[in-house]
Every structure is written in C-alpha cells, then in structure tokens.
Tab-separated table of C-alpha atoms in Angstrom:
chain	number	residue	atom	x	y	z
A	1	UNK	CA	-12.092	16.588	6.087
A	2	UNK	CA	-9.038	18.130	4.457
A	3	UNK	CA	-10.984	18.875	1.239
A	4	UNK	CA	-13.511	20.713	2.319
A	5	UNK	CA	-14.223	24.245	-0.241
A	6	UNK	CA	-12.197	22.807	-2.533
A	7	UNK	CA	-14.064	23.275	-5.395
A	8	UNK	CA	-11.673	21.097	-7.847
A	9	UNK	CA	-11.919	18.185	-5.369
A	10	UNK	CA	-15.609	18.761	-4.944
A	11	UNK	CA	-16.313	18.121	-9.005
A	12	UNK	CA	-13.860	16.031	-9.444
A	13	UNK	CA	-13.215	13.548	-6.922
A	14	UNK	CA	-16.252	13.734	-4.157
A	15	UNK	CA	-18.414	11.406	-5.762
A	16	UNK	CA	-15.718	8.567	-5.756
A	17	UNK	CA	-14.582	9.506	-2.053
A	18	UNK	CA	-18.201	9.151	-1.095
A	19	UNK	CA	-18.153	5.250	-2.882
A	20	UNK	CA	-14.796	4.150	-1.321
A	21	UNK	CA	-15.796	5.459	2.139
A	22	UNK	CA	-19.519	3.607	1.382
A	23	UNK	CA	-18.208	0.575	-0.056
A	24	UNK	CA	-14.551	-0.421	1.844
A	25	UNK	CA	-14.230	-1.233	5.270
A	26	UNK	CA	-11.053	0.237	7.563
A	27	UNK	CA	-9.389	-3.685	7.377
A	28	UNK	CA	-10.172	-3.850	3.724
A	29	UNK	CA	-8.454	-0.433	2.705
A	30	UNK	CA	-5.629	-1.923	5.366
A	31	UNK	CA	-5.319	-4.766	3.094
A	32	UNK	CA	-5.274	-2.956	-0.016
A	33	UNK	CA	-2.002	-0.881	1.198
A	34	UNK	CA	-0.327	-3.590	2.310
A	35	UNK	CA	-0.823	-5.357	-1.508
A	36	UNK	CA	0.753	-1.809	-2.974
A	37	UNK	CA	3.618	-1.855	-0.295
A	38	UNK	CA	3.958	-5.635	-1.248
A	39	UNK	CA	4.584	-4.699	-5.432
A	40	UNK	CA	6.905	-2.202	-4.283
A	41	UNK	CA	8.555	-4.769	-2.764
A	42	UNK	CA	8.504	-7.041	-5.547
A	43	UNK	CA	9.257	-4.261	-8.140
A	44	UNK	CA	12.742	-3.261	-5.571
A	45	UNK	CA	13.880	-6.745	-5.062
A	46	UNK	CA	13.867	-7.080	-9.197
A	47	UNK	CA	15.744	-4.060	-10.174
A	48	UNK	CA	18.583	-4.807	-7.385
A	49	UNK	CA	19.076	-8.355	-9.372
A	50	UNK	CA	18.965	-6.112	-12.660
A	51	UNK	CA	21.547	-4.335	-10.930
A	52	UNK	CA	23.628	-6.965	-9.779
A	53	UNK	CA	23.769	-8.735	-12.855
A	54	UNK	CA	25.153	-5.318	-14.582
A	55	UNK	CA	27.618	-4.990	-12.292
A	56	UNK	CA	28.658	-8.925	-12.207
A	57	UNK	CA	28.918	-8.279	-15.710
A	58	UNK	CA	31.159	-5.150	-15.636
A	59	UNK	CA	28.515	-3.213	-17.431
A	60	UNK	CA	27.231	-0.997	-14.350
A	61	UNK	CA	29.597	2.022	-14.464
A	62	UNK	CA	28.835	1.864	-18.383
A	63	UNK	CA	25.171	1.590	-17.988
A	64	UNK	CA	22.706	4.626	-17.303
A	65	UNK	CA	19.797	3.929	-15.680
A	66	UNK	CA	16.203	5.547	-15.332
A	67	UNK	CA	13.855	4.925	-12.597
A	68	UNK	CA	10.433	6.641	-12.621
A	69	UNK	CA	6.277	5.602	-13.027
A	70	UNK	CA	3.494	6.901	-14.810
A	71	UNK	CA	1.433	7.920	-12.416
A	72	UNK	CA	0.820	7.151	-8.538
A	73	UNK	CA	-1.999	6.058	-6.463
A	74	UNK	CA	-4.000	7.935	-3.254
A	75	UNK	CA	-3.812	4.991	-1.181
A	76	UNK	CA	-6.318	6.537	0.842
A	77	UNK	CA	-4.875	9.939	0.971
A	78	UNK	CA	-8.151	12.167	1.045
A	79	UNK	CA	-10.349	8.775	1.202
A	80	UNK	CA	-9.478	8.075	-2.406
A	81	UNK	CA	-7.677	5.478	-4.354
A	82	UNK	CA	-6.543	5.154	-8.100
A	83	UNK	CA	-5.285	8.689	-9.660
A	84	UNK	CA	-6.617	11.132	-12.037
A	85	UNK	CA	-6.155	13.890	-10.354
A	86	UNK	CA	-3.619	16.866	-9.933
A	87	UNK	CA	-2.423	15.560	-6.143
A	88	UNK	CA	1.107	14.810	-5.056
A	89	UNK	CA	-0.391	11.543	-3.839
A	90	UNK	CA	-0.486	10.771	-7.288
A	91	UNK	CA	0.807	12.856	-9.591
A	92	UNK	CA	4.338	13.227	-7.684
A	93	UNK	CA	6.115	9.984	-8.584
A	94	UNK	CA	9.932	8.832	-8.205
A	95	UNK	CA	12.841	9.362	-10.325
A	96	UNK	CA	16.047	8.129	-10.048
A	97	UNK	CA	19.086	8.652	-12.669
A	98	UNK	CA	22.058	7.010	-12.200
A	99	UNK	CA	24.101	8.334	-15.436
A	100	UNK	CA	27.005	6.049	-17.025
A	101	UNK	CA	30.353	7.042	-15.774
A	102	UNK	CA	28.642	7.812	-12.412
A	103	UNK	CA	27.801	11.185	-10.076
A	104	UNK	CA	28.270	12.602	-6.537
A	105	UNK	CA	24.938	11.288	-5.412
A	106	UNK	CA	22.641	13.811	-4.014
A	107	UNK	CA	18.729	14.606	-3.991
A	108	UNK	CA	17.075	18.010	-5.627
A	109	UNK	CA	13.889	19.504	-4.742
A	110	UNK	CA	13.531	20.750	-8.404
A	111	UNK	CA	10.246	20.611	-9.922
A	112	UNK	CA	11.042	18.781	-13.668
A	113	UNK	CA	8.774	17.247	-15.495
A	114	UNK	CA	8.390	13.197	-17.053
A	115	UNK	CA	8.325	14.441	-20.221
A	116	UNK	CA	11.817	15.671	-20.131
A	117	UNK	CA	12.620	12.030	-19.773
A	118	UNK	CA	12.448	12.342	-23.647
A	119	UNK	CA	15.099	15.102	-24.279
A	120	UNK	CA	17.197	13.266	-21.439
A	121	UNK	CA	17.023	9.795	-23.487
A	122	UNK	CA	18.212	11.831	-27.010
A	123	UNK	CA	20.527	13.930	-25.438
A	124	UNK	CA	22.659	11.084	-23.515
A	125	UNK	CA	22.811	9.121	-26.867
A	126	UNK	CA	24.147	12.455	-28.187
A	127	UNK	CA	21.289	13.013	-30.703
A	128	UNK	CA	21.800	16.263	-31.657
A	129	UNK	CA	18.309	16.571	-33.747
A	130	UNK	CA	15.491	16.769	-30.874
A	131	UNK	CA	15.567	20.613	-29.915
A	132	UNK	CA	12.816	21.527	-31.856
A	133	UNK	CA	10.017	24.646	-31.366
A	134	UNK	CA	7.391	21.719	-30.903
A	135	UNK	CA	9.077	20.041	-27.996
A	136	UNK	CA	7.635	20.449	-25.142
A	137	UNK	CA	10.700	18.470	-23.384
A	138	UNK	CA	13.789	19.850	-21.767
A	139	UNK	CA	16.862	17.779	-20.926
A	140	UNK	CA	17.713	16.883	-17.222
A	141	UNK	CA	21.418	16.031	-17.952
A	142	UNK	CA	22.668	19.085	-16.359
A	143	UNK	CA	21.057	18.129	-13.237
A	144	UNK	CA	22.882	14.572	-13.194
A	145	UNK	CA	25.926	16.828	-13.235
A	146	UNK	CA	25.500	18.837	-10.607
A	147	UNK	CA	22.792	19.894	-8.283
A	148	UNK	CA	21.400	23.776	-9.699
A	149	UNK	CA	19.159	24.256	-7.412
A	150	UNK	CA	16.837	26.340	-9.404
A	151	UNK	CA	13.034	26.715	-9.433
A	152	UNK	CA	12.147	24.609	-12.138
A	153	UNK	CA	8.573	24.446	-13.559
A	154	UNK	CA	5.937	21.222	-14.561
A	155	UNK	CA	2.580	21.193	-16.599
A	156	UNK	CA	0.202	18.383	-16.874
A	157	UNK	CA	-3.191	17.608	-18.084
A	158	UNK	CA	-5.799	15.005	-17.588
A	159	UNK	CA	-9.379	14.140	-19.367
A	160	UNK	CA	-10.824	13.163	-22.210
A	161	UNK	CA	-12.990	15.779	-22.639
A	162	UNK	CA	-10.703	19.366	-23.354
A	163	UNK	CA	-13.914	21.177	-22.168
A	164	UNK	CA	-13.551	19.480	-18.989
A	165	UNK	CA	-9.807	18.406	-19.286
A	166	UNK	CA	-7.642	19.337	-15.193
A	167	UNK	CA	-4.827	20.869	-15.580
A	168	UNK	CA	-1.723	21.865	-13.473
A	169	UNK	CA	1.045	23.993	-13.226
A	170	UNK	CA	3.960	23.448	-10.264
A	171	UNK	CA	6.489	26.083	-10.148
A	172	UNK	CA	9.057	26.179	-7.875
A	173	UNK	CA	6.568	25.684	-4.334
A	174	UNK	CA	3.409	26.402	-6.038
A	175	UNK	CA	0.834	24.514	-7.512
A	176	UNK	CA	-1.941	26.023	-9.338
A	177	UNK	CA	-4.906	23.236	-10.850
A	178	UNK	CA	-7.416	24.291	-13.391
A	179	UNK	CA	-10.476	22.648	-13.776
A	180	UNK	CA	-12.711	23.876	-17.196
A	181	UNK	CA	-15.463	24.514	-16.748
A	182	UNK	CA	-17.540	23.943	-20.335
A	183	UNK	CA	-15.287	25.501	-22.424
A	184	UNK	CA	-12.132	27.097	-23.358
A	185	UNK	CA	-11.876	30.260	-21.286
A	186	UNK	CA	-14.061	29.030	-17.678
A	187	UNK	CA	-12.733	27.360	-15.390
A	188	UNK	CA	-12.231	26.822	-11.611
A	189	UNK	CA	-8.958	27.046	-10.009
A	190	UNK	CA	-7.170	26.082	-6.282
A	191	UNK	CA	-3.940	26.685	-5.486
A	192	UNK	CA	-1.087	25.507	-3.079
A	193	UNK	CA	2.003	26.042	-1.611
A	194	UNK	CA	3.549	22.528	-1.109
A	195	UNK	CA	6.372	23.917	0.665
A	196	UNK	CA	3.802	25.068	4.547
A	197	UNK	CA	1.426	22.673	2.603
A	198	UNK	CA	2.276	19.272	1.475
A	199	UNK	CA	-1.100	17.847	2.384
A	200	UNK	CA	-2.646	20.252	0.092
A	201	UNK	CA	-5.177	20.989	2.986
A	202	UNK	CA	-5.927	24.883	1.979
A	203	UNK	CA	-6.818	26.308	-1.331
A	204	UNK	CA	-5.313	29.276	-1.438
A	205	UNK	CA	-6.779	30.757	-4.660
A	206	UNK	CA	-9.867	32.624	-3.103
A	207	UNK	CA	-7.730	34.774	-1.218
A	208	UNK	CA	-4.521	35.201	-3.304
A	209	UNK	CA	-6.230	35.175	-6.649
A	210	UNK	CA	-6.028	39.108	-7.454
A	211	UNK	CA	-2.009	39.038	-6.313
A	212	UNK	CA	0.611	39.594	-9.124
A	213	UNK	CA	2.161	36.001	-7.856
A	214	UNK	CA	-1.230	34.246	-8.835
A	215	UNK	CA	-2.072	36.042	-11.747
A	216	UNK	CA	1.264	35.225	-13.348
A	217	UNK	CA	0.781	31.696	-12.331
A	218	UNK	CA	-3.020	31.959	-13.954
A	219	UNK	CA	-2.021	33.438	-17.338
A	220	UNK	CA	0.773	31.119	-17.733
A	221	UNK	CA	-1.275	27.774	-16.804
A	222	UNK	CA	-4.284	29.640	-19.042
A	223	UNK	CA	-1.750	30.071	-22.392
A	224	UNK	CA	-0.471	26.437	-21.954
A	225	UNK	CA	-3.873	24.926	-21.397
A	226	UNK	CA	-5.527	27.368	-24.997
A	227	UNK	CA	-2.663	25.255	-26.622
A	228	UNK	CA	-3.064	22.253	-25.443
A	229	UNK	CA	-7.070	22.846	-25.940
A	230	UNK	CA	-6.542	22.811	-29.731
A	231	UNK	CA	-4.132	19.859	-29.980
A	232	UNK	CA	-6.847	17.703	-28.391
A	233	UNK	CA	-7.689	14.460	-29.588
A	234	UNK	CA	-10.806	14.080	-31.113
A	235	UNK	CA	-13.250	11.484	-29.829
C-alpha cells in the first residue's frame, strides 16, 4: 500500500480506492487499460494523417503545432481511476510543440505549466497585448528555441468547494499538495521529491516541514492558494 499516512490521499481519494478495489475484478481493470491504450491509439494514428496531409500540402514547416490534454487518468496507479487529484498519474500530461520554421528536437525536464499554453498561443501570433499583472501565464517560446534547463515552477487547483479546494505547487523536483481543511488558513499538506520519488510513495512533509526548503515551498503555495481563495466561483 504505497499510500499509506498519507493524509491527502486518505481524505481525498481512500473512499473511491476502497469502491474500485470492491467493485472491479483484476480482468476487468485489465480490460479497462487496454480500452485507454486503444484511444491512444486511435487519437496517434489521427494526428499522423493530420500531419501528413500538412506536409502533402506544403504547409508543415509553416504550421506550428500543439500537443497536450487536460488532465490524465490513474489507470490503476494507487488502485484508482479517473483524476482529481494532485498525482503525476494524472495531473502530469504530454506536451509536444513543434514551432513553424522548425527546432533541434530535444526533451526538457522543466516543470511549465498548461496555462502558459495561453501566452505561447499570443505570443507566436506576435500579439504584443497579453503581458498583463493579471496573467497568470508565461510564454514557453523560449523553450522551443533552445533547451534552458532551468527549474521552472507549476500551480494548480482542484474543487468546488475553496474551503476544501487541493492544491499544488511543483518546483523544480518538488511537489508540495495542500488540502484545506474548512477554511482559508488550515490545511493538510504532503510533499515529494519526484526526482528519488516518482511513485510518490513517501510524504515527506512530517519530517521536512520545519526546514527553510519546505517552508519556502509552504508560504509560496499558501499566498497563491489566499488568492486564488477569493477569486472563487460562487456556487
């Protein structure tokens, strides 16, 4: 049981993990990958005939394009399925940028974040406007140019309740999640390093939360969650 004291997982998740491993049998949840792998096929097999038409049409070097999802699913990972949670099994998900005029291919570890899709979009079609104080969007041309190999940071949020809303930071290795816990200011916390840790198998947080490392992650996630508490939508 990788989960075990994780208290995020345990208020968020254990309830459904319980269900699956109640109400699906080892050949159904067998089944159920192979239908996933199967889109994936599917999904693949379409974009190379997008692509093949663009270049049969001479329009490929011209043409950038953006691959990237939503959202992910467990598949199983941790005996869940579906996503709403801050996991790499579901919150990690692809993206590919093949920029017009092409690019030395290559592959970066840096953290970035779908919402600088947006300032990507504006910026290759030379909008000039976007860069605003209320954008929370960055642009990830430079990185099409050439690999920077910086840190790079991510936040994300989940819920429809703020006073129970998950929240993550990544940053560089790390991952911090926040779970609130009734209101604003509580909250419940676990924290990774996906670099000796890509299964997410130990919470770190009880034993690193006094260090200046965590603390710096804790205020920073904290801020960015009190602002993203007030813009909430109301139900």
């Amino acid at each position: 049981d990788l989960m075990k004291d994780h208290p995020v997982f345990e208020r968020t998740a254990r309830v459904l993990r319980e269900k699956v491993k109640a109400e699906l049998t080892e050949e159904q949840v067998k089944q159920l990958v192979a239908q996933y792998y199967g889109q994936i096929k599917m999904l693949d097999d379409s974009i190379g005939q997008a692509i093949e038409t663009l270049k049969q049409q001479g329009l490929y070097e011209d043409t950038t394009i953006i691959f990237t999802s939503d959202h992910g699913d467990h598949m199983a990972q941790y005996g869940l399925f579906f996503k709403s949670q801050m996991y790499d099994s579901c919150c990690k998900v692809p993206l590919i940028i093949k920029p017009a005029g092409g690019c030395v291919p290559f592959r970066t570890k840096q953290v970035v974040s779908s919402l600088d899709l947006y300032g990507t979009i504006l910026d290759l079609a030379e909008d000039k406007d976007w860069r605003k104080p209320d954008v929370e969007a960055g642009s990830l041309v430079p990185l099409t140019q050439e690999n920077l190999g910086q840190e790079g940071e991510a936040y994300s949020i989940y819920g429809p309740n703020h006073d129970k809303a998950l929240a993550m930071l990544r940053q560089g290795p790390w991952k911090l999640i926040r779970l609130a816990d009734g209101s604003k200011t509580q909250a419940v916390y676990e924290l990774y390093n996906m670099e000796q840790d890509p299964q997410e198998s130990e919470d770190l947080y009880p034993n690193q939360k006094d260090t200046e490392l965590c603390k710096q992650l804790q205020n920073k996630l904290d801020e960015w969650f009190y602002v993203q508490y007030e813009r909430y939508p109301k139900l």
